[in-house]
CSV table of C-alpha atoms in Angstrom, one decimal:
chain,number,residue,atom,x,y,z
V,1,UNK,CA,-11.4,0.1,78.8
V,2,UNK,CA,-9.6,-1.5,81.7
V,3,UNK,CA,-6.1,-0.3,82.8
V,4,UNK,CA,-4.6,-3.7,81.9
V,5,UNK,CA,-4.7,-4.2,78.1
V,6,UNK,CA,-5.7,-7.7,77.2
V,7,UNK,CA,-3.5,-9.5,74.7
V,8,UNK,CA,-6.3,-9.2,72.0
V,9,UNK,CA,-6.2,-5.5,72.4
V,10,UNK,CA,-2.4,-5.5,72.1
V,11,UNK,CA,-2.5,-7.5,68.9
V,12,UNK,CA,-5.3,-5.3,67.4
V,13,UNK,CA,-3.4,-2.2,68.3
V,14,UNK,CA,-0.2,-3.4,66.7
V,15,UNK,CA,-2.2,-4.3,63.5
V,16,UNK,CA,-3.8,-0.8,63.4
V,17,UNK,CA,-0.4,0.9,63.9
V,18,UNK,CA,1.1,-1.3,61.2
V,19,UNK,CA,-1.7,-0.1,58.8
V,20,UNK,CA,-0.7,3.5,59.7
V,21,UNK,CA,-3.9,4.4,61.6
V,22,UNK,CA,-3.3,7.8,63.2
V,23,UNK,CA,-6.3,7.2,65.5
V,24,UNK,CA,-4.5,4.1,66.9
V,25,UNK,CA,-1.5,6.1,67.8
V,26,UNK,CA,-3.8,8.6,69.5
V,27,UNK,CA,-5.4,5.8,71.5
V,28,UNK,CA,-2.1,4.3,72.4
V,29,UNK,CA,-0.8,7.7,73.5
V,30,UNK,CA,-3.9,8.3,75.6
V,31,UNK,CA,-3.4,5.0,77.3
V,32,UNK,CA,0.3,5.0,77.9
V,33,UNK,CA,1.6,8.6,77.8
V,34,UNK,CA,1.4,9.1,81.5
V,35,UNK,CA,3.3,5.9,82.1
V,36,UNK,CA,6.0,6.9,79.6
V,37,UNK,CA,6.4,10.4,80.9
V,38,UNK,CA,6.5,9.3,84.6
V,39,UNK,CA,9.1,6.6,83.9
V,40,UNK,CA,11.2,9.0,81.9
V,41,UNK,CA,10.9,11.7,84.5
V,42,UNK,CA,11.8,9.2,87.3
V,43,UNK,CA,15.0,8.2,85.4
V,44,UNK,CA,16.0,11.7,84.3
V,45,UNK,CA,14.5,14.0,87.0
V,46,UNK,CA,13.8,16.6,84.3
V,47,UNK,CA,10.4,17.6,82.9
V,48,UNK,CA,11.6,18.8,79.5
V,49,UNK,CA,13.7,15.7,79.0
V,50,UNK,CA,10.8,13.5,80.0
V,51,UNK,CA,8.7,15.3,77.4
V,52,UNK,CA,11.3,14.7,74.7
V,53,UNK,CA,11.5,11.0,75.7
V,54,UNK,CA,7.7,10.7,75.5
V,55,UNK,CA,7.8,12.1,71.9
V,56,UNK,CA,10.7,9.9,70.9
V,57,UNK,CA,9.0,6.7,72.3
V,58,UNK,CA,5.7,7.3,70.5
V,59,UNK,CA,7.7,8.3,67.4
V,60,UNK,CA,9.6,5.0,67.6
V,61,UNK,CA,6.4,3.0,68.1
V,62,UNK,CA,4.8,4.7,65.1
V,63,UNK,CA,7.8,4.0,62.9
V,64,UNK,CA,8.3,0.5,64.2
V,65,UNK,CA,5.0,-1.2,65.1
V,66,UNK,CA,6.3,-4.6,64.0
V,67,UNK,CA,9.0,-4.5,66.7
V,68,UNK,CA,6.3,-5.4,69.2
V,69,UNK,CA,5.8,-9.2,69.6
V,70,UNK,CA,2.6,-10.0,71.6
V,71,UNK,CA,4.1,-13.4,72.4
V,72,UNK,CA,6.9,-11.7,74.4
V,73,UNK,CA,4.6,-9.7,76.7
V,74,UNK,CA,2.1,-7.0,76.9
V,75,UNK,CA,2.2,-3.8,74.9
V,76,UNK,CA,2.4,-1.9,78.2
V,77,UNK,CA,5.6,-3.7,79.2
V,78,UNK,CA,7.1,-3.2,75.7
V,79,UNK,CA,6.3,0.6,75.9
V,80,UNK,CA,7.8,0.7,79.3
V,81,UNK,CA,10.9,-1.1,78.2
V,82,UNK,CA,11.4,1.2,75.3
V,83,UNK,CA,11.0,4.2,77.6
V,84,UNK,CA,13.5,2.9,80.1
V,85,UNK,CA,16.0,2.2,77.4
V,86,UNK,CA,15.7,5.7,75.9
V,87,UNK,CA,15.8,7.4,79.3
V,88,UNK,CA,18.8,5.5,80.5
V,89,UNK,CA,20.6,6.2,77.3
V,90,UNK,CA,19.8,9.9,77.7
V,91,UNK,CA,21.0,9.9,81.3
V,92,UNK,CA,24.3,8.3,80.3
V,93,UNK,CA,24.7,10.9,77.6
V,94,UNK,CA,23.9,13.8,79.9
V,95,UNK,CA,26.2,12.6,82.7
V,96,UNK,CA,29.1,11.6,80.4
V,97,UNK,CA,32.3,13.4,81.7
V,98,UNK,CA,30.6,14.6,84.9
V,99,UNK,CA,32.4,12.3,87.2
V,100,UNK,CA,33.8,8.8,87.4
V,101,UNK,CA,32.4,5.9,85.4
V,102,UNK,CA,31.4,4.2,88.8
V,103,UNK,CA,29.4,7.3,89.8
V,104,UNK,CA,27.6,7.3,86.4
V,105,UNK,CA,26.8,3.6,86.7
V,106,UNK,CA,25.4,4.1,90.3
V,107,UNK,CA,23.2,6.9,89.0
V,108,UNK,CA,22.0,4.7,86.2
V,109,UNK,CA,21.4,1.7,88.5
V,110,UNK,CA,19.5,3.9,91.0
V,111,UNK,CA,17.3,5.5,88.2
V,112,UNK,CA,16.6,2.1,86.7
V,113,UNK,CA,15.5,0.6,90.1
V,114,UNK,CA,13.3,3.6,90.8
V,115,UNK,CA,11.7,3.4,87.3
V,116,UNK,CA,11.2,-0.3,87.6
V,117,UNK,CA,9.6,0.2,91.1
V,118,UNK,CA,7.2,2.8,89.7
V,119,UNK,CA,6.3,0.5,86.8
V,120,UNK,CA,5.7,-2.5,89.1
V,121,UNK,CA,3.5,-0.5,91.4
V,122,UNK,CA,1.4,1.0,88.6
V,123,UNK,CA,1.1,-2.4,86.9
V,124,UNK,CA,0.2,-4.5,89.9
V,125,UNK,CA,-3.4,-5.5,90.4
V,126,UNK,CA,-5.5,-2.8,92.3
V,127,UNK,CA,-6.0,-5.0,95.4
V,128,UNK,CA,-2.3,-5.4,96.0
V,129,UNK,CA,-1.6,-1.7,95.2
V,130,UNK,CA,-4.3,-0.6,97.7
V,131,UNK,CA,-2.9,-2.7,100.5
V,132,UNK,CA,0.7,-1.4,99.8
V,133,UNK,CA,-0.6,2.2,99.7
V,134,UNK,CA,-2.3,1.8,103.1
V,135,UNK,CA,0.8,0.3,104.6
V,136,UNK,CA,3.3,2.8,103.1
V,137,UNK,CA,1.4,6.1,102.9
V,138,UNK,CA,-0.9,5.7,105.8
V,139,UNK,CA,1.3,3.6,108.0
V,140,UNK,CA,-1.3,0.9,108.5
V,141,UNK,CA,-0.3,-2.6,109.7
V,142,UNK,CA,-1.9,-5.7,108.2
V,143,UNK,CA,-4.7,-5.6,110.7
V,144,UNK,CA,-5.6,-2.0,110.1
V,145,UNK,CA,-5.3,-2.6,106.3
V,146,UNK,CA,-7.6,-5.5,106.6
V,147,UNK,CA,-10.2,-3.4,108.4
V,148,UNK,CA,-9.9,-0.5,105.9
V,149,UNK,CA,-10.2,-2.9,102.9
V,150,UNK,CA,-12.9,-5.0,104.5
V,151,UNK,CA,-10.9,-8.2,104.0
V,152,UNK,CA,-9.6,-10.9,106.4
V,153,UNK,CA,-6.3,-10.4,108.1
V,154,UNK,CA,-4.8,-13.4,106.3
V,155,UNK,CA,-5.8,-11.9,103.0
V,156,UNK,CA,-4.3,-8.5,103.9
V,157,UNK,CA,-1.0,-10.3,104.9
V,158,UNK,CA,-1.0,-12.2,101.6
V,159,UNK,CA,-1.6,-9.0,99.6
V,160,UNK,CA,1.1,-7.1,101.4
V,161,UNK,CA,3.6,-10.0,101.2
V,162,UNK,CA,3.0,-10.5,97.4
V,163,UNK,CA,3.1,-6.7,96.7
V,164,UNK,CA,6.4,-6.4,98.6
V,165,UNK,CA,7.8,-9.5,96.8
V,166,UNK,CA,7.0,-7.9,93.5
V,167,UNK,CA,8.6,-4.6,94.6
V,168,UNK,CA,11.7,-6.4,95.7
V,169,UNK,CA,12.4,-7.3,92.1
V,170,UNK,CA,12.9,-3.7,91.2
V,171,UNK,CA,16.5,-3.8,92.3
V,172,UNK,CA,17.3,-6.9,90.3
V,173,UNK,CA,18.9,-5.9,87.1
V,174,UNK,CA,17.9,-7.9,84.0
V,175,UNK,CA,20.8,-9.5,82.1
V,176,UNK,CA,21.7,-7.4,79.0
V,177,UNK,CA,21.3,-10.4,76.7
V,178,UNK,CA,18.0,-11.5,78.2
V,179,UNK,CA,15.9,-9.1,76.2
V,180,UNK,CA,13.6,-10.8,73.7
V,181,UNK,CA,13.6,-9.5,70.1
V,182,UNK,CA,11.9,-6.1,69.9
V,183,UNK,CA,12.4,-5.4,73.6
V,184,UNK,CA,15.9,-4.2,73.7
V,185,UNK,CA,17.6,-1.0,72.8
V,186,UNK,CA,15.6,1.2,70.4
V,187,UNK,CA,18.4,2.9,68.7
């Protein structure tokens, strides 16, 4: 199976979950557990808390498969949105009373941006991700990235520019009222 779940797979998975197929939950877990755990860990910075969030997210999905609407986006995005909401709520709860409201909101905003950046990078097409990884981790410029990837310099520039444009959206906070049904808070 490819990393990107096609809409047909998403619809079938939702139907299987709605019928109570435990194997469907196992398949969904195998596909998205690392995403859920890494997003939760990125927000909370705590392995045990990320484990709890992972269990809670898959428990919520098992109990509420009809909350997913394929018309609103991919199942991967829905799972990530649930995870982010749960992790941010847990962070707010854990940090309550440990400083000013402004400090808490800065921590939440920073954790949200980091989690969104992780999700964006893991969700972007492999060619874009490969170009960004060469530029960031190996300090390659677009010419060196083009040579490493065996593509034209124009294509390397295009991939880097698009990848960076996608990443730049990580700091843009979505409006609270912009969540489509089934994509907002889980509790």
